[in-house]
Amino acid sequence: MKKVITYGTYDLLHQGHINLLRRAKELGDYLIVGVTSDSFDRERGKLNVRNNVLERVEAVKNTGYADEIVIEDYVGQKIDDIQKYDVDIFAIGSDWVGKFDYLNEYCDVVYLPRTQGISSTMLRSKSQKV
Ligand code: C2G
């Protein structure tokens, strides 16, 4: 069984996230999705996340693509998860190209095409104007 893992915040879940999860799932048989904790997002400078971790987990669950959801809470967890869950492929959007090449030591790293024209940042700024 080929296991795939991907990570993200998934704030205000949108079509870009859904496309990413679908493509990640298609790479293997079993998809693990790491959803960032609220404190980890604050730590890495994401200060304007609207949905809390429970809401974001629920949204990812509702896409139907995740076989398992874990919470990402610290720097270095990706390596621990890949080893713990015996992951074959780490997948992430192309906005991260090159940034996760260091994981090649532990599994295959695949950068998937990012969906153009939609982002959580765009949705947050739109909802501020309403
Ligand atoms: N994404 C996408 N197309 C968009 C927006 C996002 O394909 N229009 C992808 C991102 O490339 C990422 C995933 O959706 O693979 C989740 O994106 P975010 O919620 O913005 O999370 P991010 O900050 O990229 O998390 O440990 C966390 C991860 O390293 C990155």
Tab-separated table of N, CA and C and ligand atoms in Angstrom:
chain	number	residue	atom	x	y	z
A	1	MET	N	0.841	-1.209	0.000
A	1	MET	CA	0.000	0.000	0.000
A	1	MET	C	0.872	1.255	0.000
A	2	LYS	N	0.619	2.142	-0.970
A	2	LYS	CA	1.411	3.363	-1.059
A	2	LYS	C	0.786	4.464	-0.203
A	3	LYS	N	1.580	4.977	0.742
A	3	LYS	CA	1.081	6.025	1.648
A	3	LYS	C	1.611	7.400	1.254
A	4	VAL	N	0.697	8.360	1.228
A	4	VAL	CA	1.033	9.735	0.857
A	4	VAL	C	0.732	10.628	2.055
A	5	ILE	N	1.579	11.641	2.265
A	5	ILE	CA	1.276	12.616	3.327
A	5	ILE	C	1.361	14.031	2.761
A	6	THR	N	0.491	14.900	3.221
A	6	THR	CA	0.555	16.314	2.839
A	6	THR	C	0.171	17.161	4.042
A	7	TYR	N	0.566	18.427	4.009
A	7	TYR	CA	0.333	19.306	5.162
A	7	TYR	C	-0.251	20.644	4.733
A	8	GLY	N	-0.942	21.293	5.655
A	8	GLY	CA	-1.401	22.647	5.360
A	8	GLY	C	-2.241	23.221	6.481
A	9	THR	N	-2.588	24.488	6.325
A	9	THR	CA	-3.466	25.161	7.287
A	9	THR	C	-4.930	24.910	6.923
A	10	TYR	N	-5.217	25.011	5.638
A	10	TYR	CA	-6.582	24.807	5.115
A	10	TYR	C	-7.579	25.761	5.758
A	11	ASP	N	-7.205	27.046	5.821
A	11	ASP	CA	-8.119	28.064	6.350
A	11	ASP	C	-9.141	28.420	5.269
A	12	LEU	N	-10.393	28.587	5.637
A	12	LEU	CA	-11.473	28.926	4.698
A	12	LEU	C	-11.382	28.005	3.477
A	13	LEU	N	-11.423	26.725	3.725
A	13	LEU	CA	-11.151	25.705	2.697
A	13	LEU	C	-11.785	26.036	1.342
A	14	HIS	N	-10.969	25.995	0.299
A	14	HIS	CA	-11.444	26.398	-1.031
A	14	HIS	C	-11.020	25.385	-2.094
A	15	GLN	N	-11.393	25.676	-3.345
A	15	GLN	CA	-11.153	24.747	-4.456
A	15	GLN	C	-9.676	24.410	-4.639
A	16	GLY	N	-8.795	25.369	-4.353
A	16	GLY	CA	-7.346	25.102	-4.479
A	16	GLY	C	-6.925	23.987	-3.531
A	17	HIS	N	-7.421	24.044	-2.301
A	17	HIS	CA	-7.118	22.986	-1.320
A	17	HIS	C	-7.700	21.648	-1.778
A	18	ILE	N	-8.934	21.702	-2.270
A	18	ILE	CA	-9.619	20.471	-2.686
A	18	ILE	C	-8.863	19.804	-3.846
A	19	ASN	N	-8.438	20.624	-4.824
A	19	ASN	CA	-7.671	20.074	-5.958
A	19	ASN	C	-6.376	19.441	-5.469
A	20	LEU	N	-5.714	20.131	-4.522
A	20	LEU	CA	-4.441	19.621	-3.980
A	20	LEU	C	-4.658	18.275	-3.282
A	21	LEU	N	-5.695	18.194	-2.475
A	21	LEU	CA	-5.960	16.944	-1.742
A	21	LEU	C	-6.321	15.818	-2.710
A	22	ARG	N	-7.088	16.149	-3.736
A	22	ARG	CA	-7.461	15.115	-4.718
A	22	ARG	C	-6.218	14.586	-5.434
A	23	ARG	N	-5.361	15.511	-5.869
A	23	ARG	CA	-4.137	15.097	-6.584
A	23	ARG	C	-3.212	14.301	-5.671
A	24	ALA	N	-3.135	14.695	-4.413
A	24	ALA	CA	-2.271	13.979	-3.456
A	24	ALA	C	-2.803	12.557	-3.263
A	25	LYS	N	-4.098	12.440	-3.095
A	25	LYS	CA	-4.733	11.129	-2.900
A	25	LYS	C	-4.477	10.227	-4.116
A	26	GLU	N	-4.514	10.821	-5.324
A	26	GLU	CA	-4.321	10.046	-6.552
A	26	GLU	C	-2.905	9.480	-6.693
A	27	LEU	N	-1.969	10.026	-5.920
A	27	LEU	CA	-0.577	9.534	-5.991
A	27	LEU	C	-0.403	8.176	-5.318
A	28	GLY	N	-1.350	7.787	-4.476
A	28	GLY	CA	-1.188	6.533	-3.740
A	28	GLY	C	-2.515	5.920	-3.348
A	29	ASP	N	-2.473	5.105	-2.270
A	29	ASP	CA	-3.683	4.394	-1.822
A	29	ASP	C	-4.242	4.958	-0.523
A	30	TYR	N	-3.395	5.658	0.224
A	30	TYR	CA	-3.801	6.080	1.569
A	30	TYR	C	-3.233	7.472	1.809
A	31	LEU	N	-4.129	8.444	2.104
A	31	LEU	CA	-3.676	9.830	2.272
A	31	LEU	C	-3.770	10.293	3.727
A	32	ILE	N	-2.633	10.719	4.249
A	32	ILE	CA	-2.598	11.328	5.586
A	32	ILE	C	-2.488	12.842	5.389
A	33	VAL	N	-3.351	13.595	6.057
A	33	VAL	CA	-3.299	15.059	5.950
A	33	VAL	C	-2.912	15.647	7.307
A	34	GLY	N	-1.844	16.401	7.319
A	34	GLY	CA	-1.410	17.095	8.531
A	34	GLY	C	-2.004	18.495	8.534
A	35	VAL	N	-2.815	18.790	9.539
A	35	VAL	CA	-3.426	20.120	9.664
A	35	VAL	C	-2.672	20.857	10.777
A	36	THR	N	-2.220	22.056	10.471
A	36	THR	CA	-1.421	22.821	11.439
A	36	THR	C	-2.248	23.197	12.680
A	37	SER	N	-1.624	23.133	13.831
A	37	SER	CA	-2.302	23.598	15.051
A	37	SER	C	-2.323	25.127	15.030
A	38	ASP	N	-3.201	25.719	15.822
A	38	ASP	CA	-3.283	27.190	15.873
A	38	ASP	C	-1.954	27.775	16.361
A	39	SER	N	-1.341	27.132	17.357
A	39	SER	CA	-0.095	27.677	17.902
A	39	SER	C	1.068	27.524	16.913
A	40	PHE	N	1.082	26.428	16.147
A	40	PHE	CA	2.153	26.250	15.155
A	40	PHE	C	2.029	27.310	14.059
A	41	ASP	N	0.798	27.613	13.653
A	41	ASP	CA	0.617	28.660	12.640
A	41	ASP	C	1.088	30.024	13.159
A	42	ARG	N	0.764	30.326	14.405
A	42	ARG	CA	1.217	31.604	14.976
A	42	ARG	C	2.741	31.653	14.997
A	43	GLU	N	3.329	30.528	15.411
A	43	GLU	CA	4.792	30.407	15.497
A	43	GLU	C	5.456	30.648	14.146
A	44	ARG	N	4.807	30.153	13.042
A	44	ARG	CA	5.429	30.318	11.723
A	44	ARG	C	4.933	31.570	10.999
A	45	GLY	N	4.327	32.498	11.788
A	45	GLY	CA	4.015	33.818	11.247
A	45	GLY	C	2.654	33.956	10.586
A	46	LYS	N	1.826	32.899	10.637
A	46	LYS	CA	0.475	33.014	10.080
A	46	LYS	C	-0.421	33.530	11.195
A	47	LEU	N	-0.661	34.831	11.195
A	47	LEU	CA	-1.332	35.450	12.340
A	47	LEU	C	-2.804	35.743	12.095
A	48	ASN	N	-3.245	35.576	10.831
A	48	ASN	CA	-4.621	35.981	10.515
A	48	ASN	C	-5.515	34.819	10.106
A	49	VAL	N	-5.230	33.634	10.608
A	49	VAL	CA	-6.033	32.456	10.267
A	49	VAL	C	-7.417	32.604	10.901
A	50	ARG	N	-8.470	32.391	10.094
A	50	ARG	CA	-9.841	32.621	10.587
A	50	ARG	C	-10.438	31.419	11.309
A	51	ASN	N	-10.258	30.231	10.718
A	51	ASN	CA	-10.866	29.031	11.304
A	51	ASN	C	-9.919	28.418	12.328
A	52	ASN	N	-10.475	27.945	13.447
A	52	ASN	CA	-9.598	27.282	14.413
A	52	ASN	C	-9.305	25.854	13.948
A	53	VAL	N	-8.395	25.208	14.654
A	53	VAL	CA	-7.922	23.904	14.180
A	53	VAL	C	-9.063	22.884	14.047
A	54	LEU	N	-10.035	22.925	14.950
A	54	LEU	CA	-11.139	21.954	14.870
A	54	LEU	C	-11.984	22.185	13.624
A	55	GLU	N	-12.219	23.458	13.306
A	55	GLU	CA	-12.983	23.795	12.097
A	55	GLU	C	-12.207	23.384	10.843
A	56	ARG	N	-10.879	23.586	10.878
A	56	ARG	CA	-10.069	23.259	9.701
A	56	ARG	C	-9.973	21.746	9.497
A	57	VAL	N	-9.877	21.008	10.600
A	57	VAL	CA	-9.868	19.538	10.522
A	57	VAL	C	-11.195	19.042	9.943
A	58	GLU	N	-12.285	19.614	10.419
A	58	GLU	CA	-13.626	19.226	9.958
A	58	GLU	C	-13.767	19.474	8.448
A	59	ALA	N	-13.255	20.632	7.999
A	59	ALA	CA	-13.349	20.976	6.574
A	59	ALA	C	-12.555	19.980	5.728
A	60	VAL	N	-11.367	19.608	6.192
A	60	VAL	CA	-10.544	18.634	5.456
A	60	VAL	C	-11.258	17.275	5.434
A	61	LYS	N	-11.812	16.896	6.583
A	61	LYS	CA	-12.543	15.637	6.694
A	61	LYS	C	-13.687	15.591	5.672
A	62	ASN	N	-14.408	16.707	5.567
A	62	ASN	CA	-15.569	16.776	4.682
A	62	ASN	C	-15.228	16.689	3.195
A	63	THR	N	-13.963	16.879	2.820
A	63	THR	CA	-13.605	16.726	1.397
A	63	THR	C	-13.688	15.258	1.002
A	64	GLY	N	-13.541	14.362	1.985
A	64	GLY	CA	-13.599	12.931	1.698
A	64	GLY	C	-12.291	12.342	1.177
A	65	TYR	N	-11.248	13.156	1.038
A	65	TYR	CA	-9.980	12.641	0.484
A	65	TYR	C	-9.016	12.105	1.542
A	66	ALA	N	-9.158	12.549	2.785
A	66	ALA	CA	-8.202	12.147	3.824
A	66	ALA	C	-8.599	10.801	4.431
A	67	ASP	N	-7.652	9.865	4.458
A	67	ASP	CA	-7.902	8.598	5.161
A	67	ASP	C	-7.569	8.762	6.638
A	68	GLU	N	-6.705	9.720	6.939
A	68	GLU	CA	-6.291	9.967	8.316
A	68	GLU	C	-5.872	11.427	8.424
A	69	ILE	N	-6.205	12.044	9.544
A	69	ILE	CA	-5.817	13.439	9.760
A	69	ILE	C	-4.981	13.510	11.031
A	70	VAL	N	-3.837	14.193	10.940
A	70	VAL	CA	-2.999	14.383	12.129
A	70	VAL	C	-2.819	15.890	12.330
A	71	ILE	N	-2.448	16.271	13.527
A	71	ILE	CA	-2.207	17.692	13.803
A	71	ILE	C	-0.705	17.948	13.736
A	72	GLU	N	-0.312	18.970	12.965
A	72	GLU	CA	1.107	19.338	12.896
A	72	GLU	C	1.364	20.454	13.904
A	73	ASP	N	2.270	20.176	14.835
A	73	ASP	CA	2.415	21.076	15.973
A	73	ASP	C	3.830	21.604	16.207
A	74	TYR	N	4.817	21.069	15.498
A	74	TYR	CA	6.187	21.542	15.749
A	74	TYR	C	7.087	21.399	14.521
A	75	VAL	N	8.117	22.217	14.495
A	75	VAL	CA	9.115	22.155	13.434
A	75	VAL	C	9.795	20.780	13.548
A	76	GLY	N	9.969	20.116	12.436
A	76	GLY	CA	10.636	18.809	12.476
A	76	GLY	C	9.663	17.645	12.554
A	77	GLN	N	8.375	17.961	12.682
A	77	GLN	CA	7.381	16.875	12.791
A	77	GLN	C	7.245	16.085	11.487
A	78	LYS	N	7.500	16.769	10.354
A	78	LYS	CA	7.311	16.072	9.062
A	78	LYS	C	8.198	14.828	9.008
A	79	ILE	N	9.442	14.965	9.409
A	79	ILE	CA	10.359	13.806	9.392
A	79	ILE	C	9.837	12.729	10.348
A	80	ASP	N	9.424	13.131	11.531
A	80	ASP	CA	8.905	12.158	12.512
A	80	ASP	C	7.690	11.416	11.964
A	81	ASP	N	6.767	12.160	11.331
A	81	ASP	CA	5.539	11.543	10.793
A	81	ASP	C	5.871	10.564	9.664
A	82	ILE	N	6.757	10.978	8.764
A	82	ILE	CA	7.110	10.127	7.613
A	82	ILE	C	7.654	8.787	8.111
A	83	GLN	N	8.452	8.857	9.167
A	83	GLN	CA	9.022	7.620	9.718
A	83	GLN	C	7.969	6.821	10.491
A	84	LYS	N	7.203	7.536	11.321
A	84	LYS	CA	6.198	6.884	12.167
A	84	LYS	C	5.114	6.165	11.351
A	85	TYR	N	4.660	6.826	10.258
A	85	TYR	CA	3.570	6.255	9.458
A	85	TYR	C	4.076	5.485	8.230
A	86	ASP	N	5.404	5.367	8.099
A	86	ASP	CA	6.005	4.632	6.991
A	86	ASP	C	5.507	5.169	5.633
A	87	VAL	N	5.670	6.482	5.462
A	87	VAL	CA	5.145	7.202	4.304
A	87	VAL	C	6.054	7.007	3.080
A	88	ASP	N	5.424	6.825	1.906
A	88	ASP	CA	6.176	6.670	0.653
A	88	ASP	C	6.373	7.999	-0.078
A	89	ILE	N	5.352	8.859	-0.014
A	89	ILE	CA	5.393	10.110	-0.788
A	89	ILE	C	4.965	11.303	0.063
A	90	PHE	N	5.772	12.345	0.045
A	90	PHE	CA	5.393	13.631	0.645
A	90	PHE	C	4.963	14.519	-0.519
A	91	ALA	N	3.736	15.033	-0.475
A	91	ALA	CA	3.230	15.890	-1.559
A	91	ALA	C	2.849	17.252	-1.007
A	92	ILE	N	3.093	18.293	-1.807
A	92	ILE	CA	2.763	19.662	-1.369
A	92	ILE	C	2.646	20.528	-2.620
A	93	GLY	N	1.973	21.661	-2.509
A	93	GLY	CA	1.759	22.528	-3.678
A	93	GLY	C	3.039	23.160	-4.199
A	94	SER	N	2.974	23.567	-5.475
A	94	SER	CA	4.171	24.054	-6.161
A	94	SER	C	4.672	25.403	-5.650
A	95	ASP	N	3.893	26.049	-4.774
A	95	ASP	CA	4.415	27.283	-4.166
A	95	ASP	C	5.586	26.956	-3.232
A	96	TRP	N	5.771	25.687	-2.926
A	96	TRP	CA	6.838	25.258	-2.018
A	96	TRP	C	8.010	24.603	-2.743
A	97	VAL	N	8.061	24.702	-4.070
A	97	VAL	CA	9.110	23.998	-4.830
A	97	VAL	C	10.504	24.238	-4.241
A	98	GLY	N	11.200	23.139	-3.991
A	98	GLY	CA	12.565	23.209	-3.461
A	98	GLY	C	12.640	23.210	-1.947
A	99	LYS	N	11.614	23.748	-1.292
A	99	LYS	CA	11.664	23.946	0.168
A	99	LYS	C	11.678	22.630	0.951
A	100	PHE	N	11.127	21.585	0.351
A	100	PHE	CA	11.050	20.323	1.093
A	100	PHE	C	11.912	19.223	0.475
A	101	ASP	N	12.895	19.638	-0.348
A	101	ASP	CA	13.789	18.651	-0.969
A	101	ASP	C	14.543	17.842	0.095
A	102	TYR	N	14.750	18.447	1.272
A	102	TYR	CA	15.480	17.733	2.342
A	102	TYR	C	14.756	16.455	2.789
A	103	LEU	N	13.446	16.358	2.482
A	103	LEU	CA	12.694	15.165	2.877
A	103	LEU	C	12.958	13.975	1.947
A	104	ASN	N	13.632	14.249	0.808
A	104	ASN	CA	13.991	13.186	-0.127
A	104	ASN	C	14.821	12.082	0.514
A	105	GLU	N	15.448	12.422	1.600
A	105	GLU	CA	16.228	11.437	2.346
A	105	GLU	C	15.327	10.369	2.983
A	106	TYR	N	14.054	10.731	3.186
A	106	TYR	CA	13.126	9.847	3.914
A	106	TYR	C	12.045	9.220	3.037
A	107	CYS	N	11.666	9.924	1.940
A	107	CYS	CA	10.622	9.419	1.037
A	107	CYS	C	10.681	10.227	-0.266
A	108	ASP	N	9.809	9.895	-1.231
A	108	ASP	CA	9.757	10.699	-2.466
A	108	ASP	C	9.060	12.026	-2.165
A	109	VAL	N	9.532	13.093	-2.782
A	109	VAL	CA	8.924	14.412	-2.592
A	109	VAL	C	8.299	14.840	-3.923
A	110	VAL	N	7.011	15.151	-3.897
A	110	VAL	CA	6.303	15.542	-5.127
A	110	VAL	C	5.675	16.923	-4.940
A	111	TYR	N	5.975	17.842	-5.853
A	111	TYR	CA	5.343	19.166	-5.831
A	111	TYR	C	4.192	19.146	-6.838
A	112	LEU	N	2.990	19.390	-6.355
A	112	LEU	CA	1.799	19.344	-7.203
A	112	LEU	C	1.436	20.748	-7.673
A	113	PRO	N	0.842	20.874	-8.872
A	113	PRO	CA	0.501	22.205	-9.377
A	113	PRO	C	-0.457	22.948	-8.447
A	114	ARG	N	-0.149	24.207	-8.188
A	114	ARG	CA	-1.006	25.033	-7.358
A	114	ARG	C	-2.149	25.560	-8.226
A	115	THR	N	-3.348	25.639	-7.667
A	115	THR	CA	-4.488	26.175	-8.415
A	115	THR	C	-4.378	27.701	-8.458
A	116	GLN	N	-4.397	28.241	-9.650
A	116	GLN	CA	-4.264	29.688	-9.818
A	116	GLN	C	-5.555	30.424	-9.452
A	117	GLY	N	-5.437	31.643	-9.001
A	117	GLY	CA	-6.589	32.539	-8.854
A	117	GLY	C	-7.431	32.365	-7.604
A	118	ILE	N	-6.995	31.517	-6.667
A	118	ILE	CA	-7.749	31.364	-5.417
A	118	ILE	C	-6.767	31.124	-4.270
A	119	SER	N	-7.034	31.788	-3.137
A	119	SER	CA	-6.197	31.567	-1.956
A	119	SER	C	-6.960	31.990	-0.708
A	120	SER	N	-6.521	31.479	0.445
A	120	SER	CA	-7.155	31.868	1.713
A	120	SER	C	-6.983	33.369	1.937
A	121	THR	N	-5.821	33.909	1.539
A	121	THR	CA	-5.552	35.344	1.713
A	121	THR	C	-6.592	36.162	0.960
A	122	MET	N	-6.876	35.722	-0.279
A	122	MET	CA	-7.870	36.419	-1.105
A	122	MET	C	-9.254	36.361	-0.437
A	123	LEU	N	-9.614	35.193	0.076
A	123	LEU	CA	-10.931	35.034	0.715
A	123	LEU	C	-11.021	35.860	1.994
A	124	ARG	N	-9.901	35.924	2.757
A	124	ARG	CA	-9.909	36.717	3.997
A	124	ARG	C	-10.098	38.186	3.668
A	125	SER	N	-9.423	38.688	2.626
A	125	SER	CA	-9.544	40.118	2.324
A	125	SER	C	-10.922	40.432	1.756
A	126	LYS	N	-11.504	39.499	1.006
A	126	LYS	CA	-12.868	39.694	0.487
A	126	LYS	C	-13.857	39.790	1.642
A	127	SER	N	-13.721	38.893	2.634
A	127	SER	CA	-14.707	38.865	3.716
A	127	SER	C	-14.565	40.076	4.625
A	128	GLN	N	-13.375	40.719	4.624
A	128	GLN	CA	-13.209	41.946	5.414
A	128	GLN	C	-14.009	43.094	4.828
A	129	LYS	N	-14.132	43.077	3.482
A	129	LYS	CA	-14.807	44.180	2.787
A	129	LYS	C	-16.322	44.120	2.954
A	130	VAL	N	-16.852	42.934	3.262
A	130	VAL	CA	-18.320	42.776	3.368
A	130	VAL	C	-18.839	43.494	4.615
B	1	C2G	N1	-2.758	25.198	-2.408
B	1	C2G	C1	-2.957	25.022	-3.784
B	1	C2G	N2	-3.579	26.001	-4.507
B	1	C2G	C2	-4.002	27.142	-3.912
B	1	C2G	C3	-3.815	27.332	-2.531
B	1	C2G	C4	-3.188	26.332	-1.795
B	1	C2G	O1	-2.570	23.977	-4.364
B	1	C2G	N3	-4.589	28.074	-4.672
B	1	C2G	C5	-2.078	24.139	-1.646
B	1	C2G	C6	-0.762	24.580	-1.002
B	1	C2G	O2	0.276	24.547	-1.971
B	1	C2G	C7	-0.590	23.543	0.074
B	1	C2G	C8	-2.047	23.253	0.502
B	1	C2G	O3	-2.889	23.736	-0.546
B	1	C2G	O4	-0.029	22.348	-0.440
B	1	C2G	C9	-2.417	23.940	1.813
B	1	C2G	O5	-2.152	25.323	1.680
B	1	C2G	P1	-2.186	26.275	2.977
B	1	C2G	O6	-3.410	26.043	3.735
B	1	C2G	O7	-1.849	27.654	2.513
B	1	C2G	O8	-1.013	25.699	3.890
B	1	C2G	P2	0.537	26.015	3.782
B	1	C2G	O9	0.890	27.244	4.536
B	1	C2G	O10	0.983	25.940	2.354
B	1	C2G	O11	1.115	24.748	4.603
B	1	C2G	O12	3.349	22.549	7.391
B	1	C2G	C10	2.484	23.334	6.640
B	1	C2G	C11	2.866	23.213	5.225
B	1	C2G	O13	4.253	23.207	5.139
B	1	C2G	C12	2.393	24.297	4.311
